[in-house]
Amino acid sequence: MKRIVLFASGSGSNVENIANYFKDNPLVTITSVFTNKRDAKVIDRCNRLNISALYFNKESFSKSDCLLSILKGMDPDLIILAGFLLKIPKNFVTAFPNKIVNIHPALLPKYGGKGMYGMNVHNAVKNNNETETGITIHYVNENYDEGAIIHQAKTTVTKEDSPENIAEKVHALEYEYFPKVIDQILSN
Ligand code: GAR
């Protein structure tokens, strides 16, 4: 049995999509979903999907070993960041080498780094008149959005696309590729 732990800060539509993808797979289980936002929509989704959702505050994450100890106890095969907005502390990266995977809603190295998340990314893509954007699934290291790239997928951006349209196109790519890439990593 492979164990996945997910981290999310917001809506959690990727969490739900990943949960649905693996729900009939007896070899993969979602141990828990961690969130740093007490009112995140992902918690409602987890309740509906019957997945344990755990809230933690920033201090237990970055200033103590509390969360790290809980996570180690879960012995996950993969830790997936699905719309998680805090920086992963160095001690987590060291404790789980090549086991933390993030999805970023752009074609890294473009539009990465601090402050580049969610609609900020799509607004920047629009403002720079990009003709394409996409997703990057990558391992996590100590620097924001800089770990080794596992998979990228592209979509076109037209002049007519609003930032919201761009977000929709990018989400569609995330739903299509993220669970499959997770599945592949777990089977390697
Ligand atoms: C996703 O588009 C994900 O790529 C992005 O947040 C969104 C979360 O959507 N992540 C980042 O921007 C990380 N830098 P969701 O909560 O509906 O899954």
Coordinates of C-alpha atoms and ligand atoms in Angstrom, one line a residue:
M1 CA 0.0 0.0 0.0
K2 CA 1.4 3.4 -1.0
R3 CA 0.5 6.4 1.3
I4 CA 0.0 9.9 0.0
V5 CA -0.2 13.0 2.2
L6 CA -1.5 16.2 0.6
F7 CA -1.0 19.9 1.5
A8 CA -3.4 22.5 0.3
S9 CA -4.2 26.1 1.2
G10 CA -7.4 26.9 -0.7
S11 CA -10.2 25.5 -2.7
G12 CA -8.7 22.0 -3.1
S13 CA -10.1 21.2 -6.5
N14 CA -6.9 19.4 -7.2
V15 CA -7.1 17.4 -4.0
E16 CA -10.6 16.3 -4.9
N17 CA -9.5 15.3 -8.4
I18 CA -6.6 13.3 -7.0
A19 CA -8.9 11.6 -4.5
N20 CA -11.3 10.7 -7.2
Y21 CA -8.5 9.3 -9.4
F22 CA -7.3 7.0 -6.7
K23 CA -10.6 6.1 -5.0
D24 CA -10.9 2.7 -6.6
N25 CA -7.2 1.9 -6.4
P26 CA -6.6 -0.5 -3.4
L27 CA -2.9 0.1 -3.6
V28 CA -2.9 3.8 -2.9
T29 CA -4.4 5.6 0.0
I30 CA -4.6 9.3 1.0
T31 CA -3.6 9.3 4.6
S32 CA -4.4 12.9 5.3
V33 CA -4.8 16.4 3.9
F34 CA -3.0 19.2 5.8
T35 CA -4.0 22.8 5.5
N36 CA -2.7 26.0 7.0
K37 CA -6.1 27.8 6.4
R38 CA -8.7 27.2 9.0
D39 CA -11.5 28.1 6.6
A40 CA -10.1 26.6 3.5
K41 CA -12.7 25.1 1.1
V42 CA -10.5 22.0 0.9
I43 CA -11.7 21.1 4.4
D44 CA -15.4 20.9 3.2
R45 CA -14.3 18.8 0.3
C46 CA -12.4 16.4 2.5
N47 CA -15.4 16.0 4.8
R48 CA -17.5 15.2 1.8
L49 CA -14.9 12.7 0.5
N50 CA -14.4 11.1 3.9
I51 CA -10.7 12.1 4.0
S52 CA -9.0 13.3 7.2
A53 CA -8.3 17.0 7.0
L54 CA -5.8 18.5 9.6
Y55 CA -5.4 22.2 10.2
F56 CA -2.0 23.4 11.4
N57 CA -0.7 26.9 12.2
K58 CA 2.4 28.4 10.6
E59 CA 4.4 28.1 13.9
S60 CA 4.0 24.4 14.2
F61 CA 5.2 24.1 10.6
S62 CA 8.2 26.5 10.5
K63 CA 9.2 27.1 14.1
S64 CA 8.9 23.6 15.7
D65 CA 9.3 20.0 14.8
C66 CA 5.7 19.3 15.8
L67 CA 4.2 18.9 12.3
L68 CA 7.4 17.2 11.0
S69 CA 7.0 14.5 13.7
I70 CA 3.4 13.9 12.9
L71 CA 4.3 13.6 9.2
K72 CA 7.2 11.2 9.9
G73 CA 4.8 9.0 11.9
M74 CA 2.6 8.8 8.8
D75 CA 5.5 7.4 6.8
P76 CA 4.3 8.8 3.5
D77 CA 5.6 7.5 0.1
L78 CA 4.8 11.0 -1.3
I79 CA 3.9 14.4 0.0
I80 CA 1.9 16.3 -2.6
L81 CA 1.5 20.1 -2.6
A82 CA -1.8 20.8 -4.4
G83 CA -2.3 24.6 -4.1
F84 CA -0.1 25.0 -1.0
L85 CA 1.2 28.5 -0.5
L86 CA 3.7 28.4 2.3
K87 CA 7.4 27.8 1.7
I88 CA 8.5 24.2 2.7
P89 CA 11.1 24.5 5.5
K90 CA 14.5 23.0 5.0
N91 CA 14.1 20.3 7.6
F92 CA 11.1 18.9 5.7
V93 CA 13.1 18.8 2.5
T94 CA 15.9 17.0 4.3
A95 CA 13.6 14.5 6.0
F96 CA 11.8 13.6 2.7
P97 CA 14.3 13.7 -0.1
N98 CA 12.6 13.4 -3.5
K99 CA 9.3 12.7 -1.8
I100 CA 7.8 16.2 -1.9
V101 CA 6.1 17.2 -5.2
N102 CA 4.5 20.5 -6.1
I103 CA 2.3 21.7 -8.9
H104 CA 2.9 25.2 -10.2
P105 CA 0.4 26.9 -12.5
A106 CA 2.9 28.1 -15.1
L107 CA 5.8 27.0 -17.2
L108 CA 8.7 27.3 -14.8
P109 CA 11.2 28.9 -14.6
K110 CA 8.8 31.6 -15.8
Y111 CA 6.4 33.0 -13.3
G112 CA 7.8 31.2 -10.3
G113 CA 9.1 32.4 -6.9
K114 CA 7.7 34.2 -3.9
G115 CA 4.3 35.7 -4.4
M116 CA 3.7 33.8 -7.6
Y117 CA 0.7 31.7 -6.9
G118 CA -2.9 31.3 -8.2
M119 CA -4.4 34.3 -10.0
N120 CA -1.2 36.3 -9.5
V121 CA 0.5 34.0 -12.0
H122 CA -2.4 34.2 -14.5
N123 CA -2.6 38.0 -14.2
A124 CA 1.2 38.2 -14.9
V125 CA 0.9 35.9 -17.9
K126 CA -1.9 38.1 -19.3
N127 CA -0.1 41.3 -18.6
N128 CA 3.0 40.1 -20.5
N129 CA 0.9 39.0 -23.5
E130 CA 2.2 35.5 -23.4
T131 CA 1.0 33.2 -26.2
E132 CA 1.3 30.1 -24.1
T133 CA 1.3 29.0 -20.5
G134 CA 0.9 25.7 -18.7
I135 CA 1.7 23.6 -15.6
T136 CA 4.9 22.4 -14.0
I137 CA 5.1 19.4 -11.7
H138 CA 8.4 19.4 -9.8
Y139 CA 10.2 18.1 -6.8
V140 CA 10.5 20.5 -3.9
N141 CA 13.8 21.9 -2.7
E142 CA 14.6 24.7 -0.3
N143 CA 13.9 27.4 -2.9
Y144 CA 10.5 28.3 -4.1
D145 CA 9.7 26.6 -7.5
E146 CA 13.2 25.6 -8.2
G147 CA 13.3 21.8 -7.7
A148 CA 13.9 19.3 -10.5
I149 CA 11.1 19.3 -13.1
I150 CA 9.1 16.1 -13.5
H151 CA 6.5 17.1 -16.1
Q152 CA 5.3 20.1 -17.9
A153 CA 2.2 20.6 -20.2
K154 CA 1.3 23.6 -22.3
T155 CA -1.8 25.4 -23.4
T156 CA -2.3 28.4 -25.7
V157 CA -3.2 31.9 -24.5
T158 CA -5.1 34.0 -27.0
K159 CA -5.6 37.8 -26.9
E160 CA -9.2 37.2 -26.0
D161 CA -8.4 35.1 -22.9
S162 CA -9.0 36.8 -19.6
P163 CA -6.9 35.8 -16.5
E164 CA -9.9 33.8 -15.5
N165 CA -10.0 31.9 -18.8
I166 CA -6.2 31.3 -18.4
A167 CA -6.8 29.9 -14.9
E168 CA -9.5 27.5 -16.3
K169 CA -7.2 26.2 -19.1
V170 CA -4.4 25.7 -16.6
H171 CA -6.8 23.9 -14.1
A172 CA -7.9 21.6 -16.9
L173 CA -4.2 20.6 -17.5
E174 CA -3.7 20.1 -13.8
Y175 CA -6.8 17.8 -13.6
E176 CA -5.6 15.8 -16.6
Y177 CA -1.9 15.3 -15.7
F178 CA -1.3 15.7 -11.9
P179 CA -2.9 12.4 -10.8
K180 CA -1.3 10.5 -13.6
V181 CA 2.2 11.8 -12.8
I182 CA 1.6 11.0 -9.1
D183 CA 0.6 7.5 -10.1
Q184 CA 3.8 7.1 -12.2
I185 CA 6.1 8.3 -9.5
L186 CA 4.4 5.9 -7.0
S187 CA 5.0 3.0 -9.4
N188 CA 8.6 3.7 -10.0
Ligands
GAR1 C1 -3.6 25.5 -8.6 O1 -3.8 26.1 -9.8 C2 -2.1 25.3 -8.3 O2 -1.3 25.0 -9.4 C3 -1.8 26.6 -7.6 O3 -2.9 26.9 -6.8 C4 -4.1 26.4 -7.5 C5 -4.9 25.7 -6.4 O4 -6.1 25.3 -6.9 N1 -0.6 26.5 -6.9 C6 0.3 27.5 -6.8 O5 0.1 28.6 -7.3 C7 1.5 27.2 -6.0 N2 2.5 28.2 -6.2 P1 -7.0 24.3 -6.1 O6 -7.0 24.7 -4.7 O7 -8.4 24.4 -6.8 O8 -6.5 22.9 -6.3

